[in-house]
Coordinates of C-alpha atoms in Angstrom, one line a residue:
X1 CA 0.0 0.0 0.0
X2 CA 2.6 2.6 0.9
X3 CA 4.8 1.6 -2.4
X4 CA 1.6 2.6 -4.5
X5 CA 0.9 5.7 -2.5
X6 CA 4.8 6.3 -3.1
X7 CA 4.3 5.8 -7.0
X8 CA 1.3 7.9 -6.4
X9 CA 3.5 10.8 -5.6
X10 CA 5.7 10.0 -7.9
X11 CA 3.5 10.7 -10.3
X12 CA 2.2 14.0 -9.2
X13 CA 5.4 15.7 -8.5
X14 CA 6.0 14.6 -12.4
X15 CA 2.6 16.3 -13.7
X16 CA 2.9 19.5 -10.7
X17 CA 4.4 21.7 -13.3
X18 CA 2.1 20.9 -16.0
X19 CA -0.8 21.3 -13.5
X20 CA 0.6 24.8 -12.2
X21 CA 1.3 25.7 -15.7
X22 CA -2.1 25.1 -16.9
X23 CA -4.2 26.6 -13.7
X24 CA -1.6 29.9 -14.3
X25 CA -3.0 30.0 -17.6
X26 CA -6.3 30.7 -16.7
X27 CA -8.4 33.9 -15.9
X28 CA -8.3 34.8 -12.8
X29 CA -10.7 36.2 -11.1
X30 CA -12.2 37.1 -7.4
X31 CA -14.4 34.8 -5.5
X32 CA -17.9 35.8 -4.5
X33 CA -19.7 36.0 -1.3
X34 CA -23.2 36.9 -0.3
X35 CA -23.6 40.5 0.1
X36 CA -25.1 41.6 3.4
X37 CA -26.8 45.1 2.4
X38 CA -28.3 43.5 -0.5
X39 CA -30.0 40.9 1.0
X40 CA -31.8 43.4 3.0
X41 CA -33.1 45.4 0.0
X42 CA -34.7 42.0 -1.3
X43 CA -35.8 41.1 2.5
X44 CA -34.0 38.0 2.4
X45 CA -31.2 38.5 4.6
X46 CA -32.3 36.4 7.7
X47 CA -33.8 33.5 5.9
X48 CA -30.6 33.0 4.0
X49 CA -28.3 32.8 7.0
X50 CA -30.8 30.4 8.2
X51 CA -30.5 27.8 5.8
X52 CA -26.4 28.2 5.5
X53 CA -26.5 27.9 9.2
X54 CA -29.0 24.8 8.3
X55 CA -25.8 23.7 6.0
X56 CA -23.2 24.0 8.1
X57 CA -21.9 27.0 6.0
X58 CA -22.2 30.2 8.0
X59 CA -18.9 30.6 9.3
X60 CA -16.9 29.2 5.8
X61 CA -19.2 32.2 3.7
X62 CA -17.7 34.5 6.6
X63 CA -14.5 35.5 5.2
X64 CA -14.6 37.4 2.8
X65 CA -11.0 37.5 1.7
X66 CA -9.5 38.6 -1.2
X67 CA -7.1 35.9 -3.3
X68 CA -3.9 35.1 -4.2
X69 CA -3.0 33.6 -7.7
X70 CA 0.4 32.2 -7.4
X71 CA -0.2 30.8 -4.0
X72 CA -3.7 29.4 -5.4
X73 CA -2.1 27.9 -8.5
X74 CA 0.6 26.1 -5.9
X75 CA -2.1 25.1 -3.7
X76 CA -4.5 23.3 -6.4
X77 CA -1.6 21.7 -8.4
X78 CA 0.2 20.5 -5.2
X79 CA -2.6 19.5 -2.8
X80 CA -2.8 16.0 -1.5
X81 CA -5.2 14.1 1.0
X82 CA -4.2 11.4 3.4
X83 CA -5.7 8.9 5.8
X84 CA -4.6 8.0 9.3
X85 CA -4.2 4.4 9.6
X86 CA -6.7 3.4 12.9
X87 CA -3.9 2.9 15.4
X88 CA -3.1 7.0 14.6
X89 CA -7.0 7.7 14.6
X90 CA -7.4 6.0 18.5
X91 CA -4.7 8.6 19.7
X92 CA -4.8 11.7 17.7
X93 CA -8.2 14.0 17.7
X94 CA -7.3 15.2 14.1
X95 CA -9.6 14.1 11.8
X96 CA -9.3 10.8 9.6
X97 CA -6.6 12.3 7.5
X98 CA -4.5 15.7 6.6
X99 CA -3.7 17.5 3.4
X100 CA -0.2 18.8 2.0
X101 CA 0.8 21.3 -0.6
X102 CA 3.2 23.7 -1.3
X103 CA 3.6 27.0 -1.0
X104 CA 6.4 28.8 -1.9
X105 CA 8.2 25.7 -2.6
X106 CA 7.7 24.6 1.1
X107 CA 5.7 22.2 2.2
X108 CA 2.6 22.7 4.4
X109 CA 0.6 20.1 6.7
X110 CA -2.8 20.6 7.8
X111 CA -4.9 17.9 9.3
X112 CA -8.4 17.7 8.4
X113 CA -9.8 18.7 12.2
X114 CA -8.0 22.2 11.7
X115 CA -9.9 22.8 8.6
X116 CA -13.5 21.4 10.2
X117 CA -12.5 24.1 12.9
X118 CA -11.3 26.5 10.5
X119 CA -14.6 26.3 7.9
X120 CA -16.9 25.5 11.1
X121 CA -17.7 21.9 9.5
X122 CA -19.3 19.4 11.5
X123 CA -16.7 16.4 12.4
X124 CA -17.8 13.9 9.6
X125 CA -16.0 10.4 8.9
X126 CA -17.5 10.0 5.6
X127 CA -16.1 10.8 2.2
X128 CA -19.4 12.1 0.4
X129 CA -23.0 12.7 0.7
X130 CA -25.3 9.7 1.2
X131 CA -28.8 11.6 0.0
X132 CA -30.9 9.1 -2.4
X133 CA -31.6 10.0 -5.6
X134 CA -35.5 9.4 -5.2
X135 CA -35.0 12.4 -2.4
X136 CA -33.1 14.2 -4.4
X137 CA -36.0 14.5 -7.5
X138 CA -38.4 15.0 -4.4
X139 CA -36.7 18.1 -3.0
X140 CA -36.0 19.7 -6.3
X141 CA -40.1 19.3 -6.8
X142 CA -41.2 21.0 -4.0
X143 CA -38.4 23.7 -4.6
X144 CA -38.7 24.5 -8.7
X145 CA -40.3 22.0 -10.5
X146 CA -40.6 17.9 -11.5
X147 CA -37.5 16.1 -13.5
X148 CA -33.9 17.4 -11.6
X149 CA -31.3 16.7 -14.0
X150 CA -27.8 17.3 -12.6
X151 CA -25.8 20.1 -14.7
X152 CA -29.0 20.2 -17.0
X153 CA -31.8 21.5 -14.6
X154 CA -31.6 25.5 -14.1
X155 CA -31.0 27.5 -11.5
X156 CA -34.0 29.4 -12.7
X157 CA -36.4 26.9 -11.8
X158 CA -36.1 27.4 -8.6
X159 CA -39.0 29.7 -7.4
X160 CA -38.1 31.6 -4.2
X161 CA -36.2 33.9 -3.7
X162 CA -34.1 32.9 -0.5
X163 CA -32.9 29.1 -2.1
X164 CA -32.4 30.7 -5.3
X165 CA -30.0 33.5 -4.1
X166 CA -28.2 30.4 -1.4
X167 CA -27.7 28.3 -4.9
X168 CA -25.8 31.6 -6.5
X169 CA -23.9 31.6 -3.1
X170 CA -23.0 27.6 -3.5
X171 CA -22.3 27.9 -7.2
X172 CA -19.7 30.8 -7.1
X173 CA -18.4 30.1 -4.0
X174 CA -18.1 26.9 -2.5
X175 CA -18.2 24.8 -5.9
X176 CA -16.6 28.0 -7.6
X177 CA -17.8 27.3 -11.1
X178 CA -18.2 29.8 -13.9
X179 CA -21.1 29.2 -15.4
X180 CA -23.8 29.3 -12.8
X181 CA -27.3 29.1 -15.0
X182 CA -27.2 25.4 -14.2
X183 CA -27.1 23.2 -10.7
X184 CA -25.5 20.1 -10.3
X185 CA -26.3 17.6 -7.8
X186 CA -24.2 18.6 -5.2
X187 CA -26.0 22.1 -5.1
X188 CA -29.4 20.1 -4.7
X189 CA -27.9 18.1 -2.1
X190 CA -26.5 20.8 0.1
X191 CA -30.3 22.7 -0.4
X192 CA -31.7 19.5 0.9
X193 CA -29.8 19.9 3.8
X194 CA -30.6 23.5 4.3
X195 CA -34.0 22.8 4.0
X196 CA -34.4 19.7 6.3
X197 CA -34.5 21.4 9.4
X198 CA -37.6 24.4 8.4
X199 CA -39.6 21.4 6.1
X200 CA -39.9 17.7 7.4
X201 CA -41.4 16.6 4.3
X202 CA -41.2 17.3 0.4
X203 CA -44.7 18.4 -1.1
X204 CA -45.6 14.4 -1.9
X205 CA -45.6 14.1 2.1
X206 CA -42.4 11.9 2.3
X207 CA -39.7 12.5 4.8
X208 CA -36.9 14.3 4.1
X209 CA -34.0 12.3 5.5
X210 CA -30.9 14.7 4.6
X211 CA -27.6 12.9 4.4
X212 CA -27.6 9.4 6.1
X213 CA -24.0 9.2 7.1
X214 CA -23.1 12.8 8.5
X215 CA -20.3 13.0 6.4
X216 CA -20.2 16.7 7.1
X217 CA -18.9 19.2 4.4
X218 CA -14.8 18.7 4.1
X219 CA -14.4 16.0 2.0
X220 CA -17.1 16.9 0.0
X221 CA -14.7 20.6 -0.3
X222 CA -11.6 18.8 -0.6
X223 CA -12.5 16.6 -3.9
X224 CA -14.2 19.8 -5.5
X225 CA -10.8 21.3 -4.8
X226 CA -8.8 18.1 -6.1
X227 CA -10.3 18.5 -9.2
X228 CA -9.3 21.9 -10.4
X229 CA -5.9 20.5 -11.7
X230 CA -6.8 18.2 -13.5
X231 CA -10.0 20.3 -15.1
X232 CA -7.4 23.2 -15.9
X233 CA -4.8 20.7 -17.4
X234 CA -7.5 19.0 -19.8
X235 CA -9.0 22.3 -21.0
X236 CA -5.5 23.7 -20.9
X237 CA -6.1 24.8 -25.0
X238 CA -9.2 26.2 -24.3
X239 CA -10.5 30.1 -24.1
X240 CA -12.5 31.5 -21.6
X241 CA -11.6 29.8 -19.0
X242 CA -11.6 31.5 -15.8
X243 CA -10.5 30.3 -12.0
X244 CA -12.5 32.0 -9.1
X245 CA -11.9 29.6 -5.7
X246 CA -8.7 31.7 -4.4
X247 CA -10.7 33.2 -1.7
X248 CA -12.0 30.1 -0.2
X249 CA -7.7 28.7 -0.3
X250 CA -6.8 32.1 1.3
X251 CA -8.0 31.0 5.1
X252 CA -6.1 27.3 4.4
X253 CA -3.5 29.3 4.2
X254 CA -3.9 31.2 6.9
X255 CA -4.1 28.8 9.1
X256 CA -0.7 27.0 7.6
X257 CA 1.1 30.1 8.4
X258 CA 1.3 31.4 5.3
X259 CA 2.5 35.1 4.8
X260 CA 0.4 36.9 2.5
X261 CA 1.0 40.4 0.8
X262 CA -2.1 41.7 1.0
X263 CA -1.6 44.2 -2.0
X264 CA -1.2 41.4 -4.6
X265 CA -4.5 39.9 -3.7
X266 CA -7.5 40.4 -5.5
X267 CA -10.0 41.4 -3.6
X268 CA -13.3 39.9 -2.9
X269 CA -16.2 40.3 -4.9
X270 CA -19.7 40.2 -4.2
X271 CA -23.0 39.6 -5.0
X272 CA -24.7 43.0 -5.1
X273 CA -27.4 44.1 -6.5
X274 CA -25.4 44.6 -10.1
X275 CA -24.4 41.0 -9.6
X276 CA -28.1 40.3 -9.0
X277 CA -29.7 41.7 -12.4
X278 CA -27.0 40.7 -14.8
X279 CA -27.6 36.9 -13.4
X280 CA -31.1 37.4 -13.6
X281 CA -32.4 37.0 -10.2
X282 CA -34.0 40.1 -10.5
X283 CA -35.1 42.7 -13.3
X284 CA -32.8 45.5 -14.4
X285 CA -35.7 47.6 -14.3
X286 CA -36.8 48.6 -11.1
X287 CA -40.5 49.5 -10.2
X288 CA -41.5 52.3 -7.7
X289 CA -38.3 51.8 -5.7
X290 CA -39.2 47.8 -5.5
X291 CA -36.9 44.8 -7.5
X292 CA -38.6 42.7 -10.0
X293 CA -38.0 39.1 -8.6
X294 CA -38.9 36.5 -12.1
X295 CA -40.1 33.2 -11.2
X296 CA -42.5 30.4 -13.3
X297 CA -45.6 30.6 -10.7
X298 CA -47.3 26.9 -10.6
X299 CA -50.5 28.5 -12.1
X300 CA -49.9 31.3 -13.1
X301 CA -46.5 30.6 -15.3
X302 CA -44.0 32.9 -15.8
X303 CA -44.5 35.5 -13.3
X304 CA -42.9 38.7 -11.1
X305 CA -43.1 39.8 -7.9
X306 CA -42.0 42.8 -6.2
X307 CA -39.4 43.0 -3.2
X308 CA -38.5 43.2 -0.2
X309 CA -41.8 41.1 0.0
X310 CA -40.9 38.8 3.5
X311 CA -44.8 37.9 4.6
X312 CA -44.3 35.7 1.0
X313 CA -40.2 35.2 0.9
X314 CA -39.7 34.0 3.8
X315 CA -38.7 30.2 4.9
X316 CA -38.9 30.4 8.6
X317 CA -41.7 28.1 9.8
X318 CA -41.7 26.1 5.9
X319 CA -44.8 28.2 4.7
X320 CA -43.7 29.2 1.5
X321 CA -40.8 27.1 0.4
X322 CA -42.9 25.7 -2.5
X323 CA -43.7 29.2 -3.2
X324 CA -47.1 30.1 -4.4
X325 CA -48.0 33.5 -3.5
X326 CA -51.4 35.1 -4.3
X327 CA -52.0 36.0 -7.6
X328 CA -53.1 39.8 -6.5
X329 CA -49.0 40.2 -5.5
X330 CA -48.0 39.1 -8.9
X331 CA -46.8 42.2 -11.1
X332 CA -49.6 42.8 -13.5
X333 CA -52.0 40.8 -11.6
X334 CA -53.5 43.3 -9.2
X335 CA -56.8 43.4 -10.6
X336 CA -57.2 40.0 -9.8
X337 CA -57.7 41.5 -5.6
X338 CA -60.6 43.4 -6.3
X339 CA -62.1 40.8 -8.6
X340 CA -62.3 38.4 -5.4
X341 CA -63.3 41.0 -3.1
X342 CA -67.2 41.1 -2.3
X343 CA -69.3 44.0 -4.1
X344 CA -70.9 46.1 -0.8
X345 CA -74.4 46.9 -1.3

């Protein structure tokens, strides 16, 4: 076992230059993080730390740091994970393994307890998600609509407001992709979680069950962040490509003791109300002060509706999470009020 992990090694110190070279070679660009003051103007700022708190992801979308992109590019093409054998495990309260990587040539150790502290992750021993599919397709039907398709389904299709900022949040930050018009199944899996806690049940009545192993969220980090070299090195001829996770390395290396210069970083970005439009979570147009949230109503279709609106936004107590609010609220649809109201004599 230990000659193959040496091999192993062997291996990646052979392909670390081509991996650096590759990740270099790419746009880089800052990481975004939820933006306090605008989710106040759209009345959603409570409910969404709820259901990061719900996900275990409070304290990692606390940062807010800027990024670095040589130490980022030595992190991703250097970065290893490794298991304690049991004997280690019985003695040490680290963790079932560690990471290494380089950074400016040296290299760092950091076990994977420091980083569950560090992200506030919930200890977890297992190495991903355990949701079932069947829950899965059940969560994303009370959320958007019927028929989740992973990297197919869009983000779109989710109808309220509060989940469909917190999937923005997950696809820009914590799975740091650049196109974000899509969800993949991890994003479904960490709303399941978020949700579990505010809804028991999905809309056909079954239990939600959330992740049956309590793997918690590190390994689930670490393999997203495993993959960037090889991703970079297989699109290495491509255009366009862009590389936006260096805030989320930035605390790693923190907490290895890495010295940063602060006025090389970029800094972060966020997702402001500009961020907001052009990603069309709201309407550029604004309407007597108030944001145009678009949404596919389930009877009325395609539909708008004016915030900060939190009597029909809000998740606390599971009310509206399958979101359905009246028709009168709907933009264009006032009329519809004084049609139901009774005529006085």
């Amino acid at each position: 076992m230990e000659e193959e992990e040496s091999e192993e090694e062997e291996d990646e110190l052979h392909m670390y230059q081509e991996y650096y070279d590759a990740l270099f070679s790419m746009d880089f660009v800052e990481t975004k993080y939820p933006h306090d003051d605008t989710m106040r103007a759209l009345g959603i700022f409570e409910d969404v730390e709820i259901v990061l708190k719900n996900m275990r992801l409070a304290k990692f979308f606390s940062y807010h740091l800027g990024s670095y992109k040589e130490l980022t590019c030595e992190f991703l093409a250097s970065m290893r994970f490794h298991k304690y054998s049991e004997l280690d495990r019985a003695d040490l309260d680290q963790g079932w393994g560690w990471i290494t990587f380089l950074a400016r040539g040296e290299r760092k150790v950091i076990n994977f307890r420091q980083l569950e502290i560090l992200f506030g992750f919930t200890y977890g021993e297992g190495t991903h998600w355990d949701i079932k599919e069947k829950e899965l397709q059940r969560v994303w039907a009370t959320i958007a609509e019927e028929g989740f398709s992973s990297s197919r389904s869009k983000a779109a299709q989710i109808r309220i407001p509060v989940l469909r900022y917190v999937h923005k949040a997950l696809a820009n930050t914590f799975f740091a992709r650049k196109a974000t018009g899509t969800i993949n199944e991890g994003e479904v899996k960490l709303l399941d979680m978020g949700i579990k806690p505010i809804i028991s049940r999905s809309k056909d009545g079954k239990r939600i069950r959330g992740d049956r192993i309590h793997a918690g969220n590190l390994m689930p980090l670490l393999d997203q962040l495993l993959s960037y070299k090889t991703s970079a090195y297989n699109t290495r001829f491509q255009t366009g490509r862009k590389l936006s996770v260096g805030g989320v390395i930035t605390p790693i290396l923190c907490a290895a003791g890495v010295h940063l210069n602060k006025r090389r970083s970029t800094p972060a970005g966020w997702m402001d109300i500009k961020f907001c439009k052009t990603n069309l979570l709201i309407e550029h147009k604004e309407l007597d002060g108030r944001f145009e949230f678009k949404f596919t109503h389930p009877l009325a279709g395609p539909s708008k509706l004016l915030l900060p609106n939190p009597e029909f936004t809000t998740v606390v107590g599971g009310n509206n999470i399958d979101f359905s609010p009246p028709l009168h609220t709907l933009v264009g649809h006032e009329e519809e009020l004084r049609e139901e109201e009774p005529e006085l004599d």
